[in-house]
Amino acid sequence: MYSVVRAMILSACVLIIQDHAAAATLSLGTVSASLGSSVPVPVWFAGLGQQVSALEWTIGYSSNDISSITVSLGPAASAASKSLECNSVASGDLACLLIGLNQTPLGDGVVANVVLGISNSTLNTLSAVSLADTIGSTPGGAASGIAGVSGAVTILPALGAPQWSGIGGELAGQPRIARNIDGRLETFAQGTDAALWHAWQTEPGGAWSSWQSLGGVMTSDPAVGVNADGRLEVFVRGADSALWHIAQTTPGAAWSAWSSLGGVIVGNPAAAINANDDLEVFVRGSDGAAWHISQTSPGGVWSNWNSLGGSPAGNPSVASNADGRLEIFAAGNDGALWHAWQTAPGTAWSTWQTLGGWFAGDPAAAVNADGRLEVFVTGGDFGLWHTAQTAPGAAWSGWSSLGGISTSNPAVSSNADGRLEVFVQGADSALWHIYQTVPGGVWSSWFSLGGIFAGDPCAALNMDAQLDVFVRAPDHTLWHIAQPSPGAW
């Protein structure tokens, strides 16, 4: 097949020579990576008005600098139902052929994802990665000129392995993280005395304070919202099963007294901010339905409780669509994932609809770099499963497994470059993670970050663009681990 398609492409080479139109381009990015690490490099296609249904190229690299290379299908090629075959033709040369049993033209975007493994022993600080022998084929079988744009890898000194660090505390529940207006992260959790406790970075990305009690009596894990003026606000289920809240009196400063918002709730609340900057909180009611309450103006007084109906069997997760409409997700009594959404930003809600599946925990929702929502859940097989909108605010894809063995609810956060990353507790009680190799693209393999933990992780992005992950240990203390550089572990 490889030789047949190449012959088909080359048969019309004379047409390319006579064609002075702007050629479509195939390009590699320029990236940086440390010694001994792996780095994703997308292969971008831009048609520039030409219809191209097949591509061929050769990646050239120094085997002294790059110890391994893998190439997988990119989202633009997947969308056109193409397949990818790559073969080593010589040391440092990898020939790739992108074809499909169809005439569907490729759309602009990432057609392949290259992952380069950087050698531990190279002395070079810059290594060229060439894109040569680029050629394409039109849906009709004619050859199409493709301009190849090469890339390079800047090789940095080896980074030390990320280290776990203890923050202390005596925690009975799972931590939650929020960022203050000045960039300092702050963590909240239920203490062994049932009060709300918190600790915070003393400066953005810096050391952590000692734990301080905010009092109260809580019977749930907290939810944290950020007001329009930057003040953090925390919501918990109280000993009376009502929703209680406490807020900073000014951004990053002292805290108010506790106040009840009423209601009779079950499980953990979830908080989000509306397009009009009003905070809104979602809970399961004692009647088995979903309920919500919101500020009547940004940072102002609260509305009455209103039912969203449905029959959620687990704790809700909330995310904001690209157009500002909130969307709520929860496991149903049938084990499937259900969702409901605002029909317009800050207004009425849809009825509940099922997304199917069979799950064993609470969902985690996040926003892709292109605005599409994506939801992650531990499945009944203890693997991690996900589904995503096919376009921002549009219909949903089918469920797909990311594999692994998850013994916790997942935590998901966005890297500084827009790539989503998911963290779970594995069967060995260590923290495991998996990440998109390019924003919105395919996923990496699973990797362990070590440790021994007892609960759900949570993750947040530091002011220095490095992800920080927090997990409770079996001795009830809080531990965290951060990327040593943005996007890398």
Short mmCIF file of N, CA and C in Angstrom, two decimals, residues 3 16 30 53 122 127 168 186 200 225 241 291 353 419 452 477:
data_model
loop_
_atom_site.label_atom_id
_atom_site.label_comp_id
_atom_site.label_asym_id
_atom_site.label_seq_id
_atom_site.Cartn_x
_atom_site.Cartn_y
_atom_site.Cartn_z
N SER A 3 3.92 1.79 -1.19
CA SER A 3 4.54 2.08 -2.48
C SER A 3 3.50 2.46 -3.52
N ILE A 16 2.79 19.59 -10.49
CA ILE A 16 3.20 20.44 -9.38
C ILE A 16 4.19 21.49 -9.85
N THR A 30 8.46 24.58 17.14
CA THR A 30 9.73 24.69 17.86
C THR A 30 9.43 24.63 19.34
N SER A 53 -6.25 15.04 0.35
CA SER A 53 -6.84 13.91 1.07
C SER A 53 -5.81 12.91 1.56
N THR A 122 23.05 13.77 25.61
CA THR A 122 23.48 14.72 24.59
C THR A 122 24.08 15.97 25.21
N SER A 127 18.59 21.10 18.77
CA SER A 127 18.56 19.96 17.86
C SER A 127 17.48 20.18 16.82
N GLY A 168 0.86 19.69 56.15
CA GLY A 168 0.38 19.42 57.50
C GLY A 168 -1.13 19.39 57.58
N GLU A 186 -5.04 29.01 47.82
CA GLU A 186 -5.54 28.78 49.18
C GLU A 186 -6.31 27.47 49.19
N TRP A 200 -2.71 28.85 53.15
CA TRP A 200 -2.54 29.63 51.94
C TRP A 200 -1.07 29.88 51.67
N GLY A 225 -16.07 29.30 45.68
CA GLY A 225 -16.35 30.16 44.55
C GLY A 225 -15.55 31.45 44.66
N SER A 241 -28.03 20.16 58.07
CA SER A 241 -28.26 19.79 56.66
C SER A 241 -28.58 20.99 55.77
N TRP A 291 -31.01 21.01 43.31
CA TRP A 291 -31.49 22.34 43.67
C TRP A 291 -30.36 23.35 43.47
N GLN A 353 -30.95 15.46 30.67
CA GLN A 353 -30.75 14.53 29.57
C GLN A 353 -29.61 13.58 29.94
N ARG A 419 -3.56 22.49 27.48
CA ARG A 419 -3.74 21.03 27.51
C ARG A 419 -4.38 20.61 28.83
N ILE A 452 1.60 7.93 48.66
CA ILE A 452 0.58 7.01 49.18
C ILE A 452 -0.52 7.89 49.77
N THR A 477 -2.87 14.33 56.89
CA THR A 477 -2.16 15.54 56.50
C THR A 477 -2.33 15.78 55.00
#
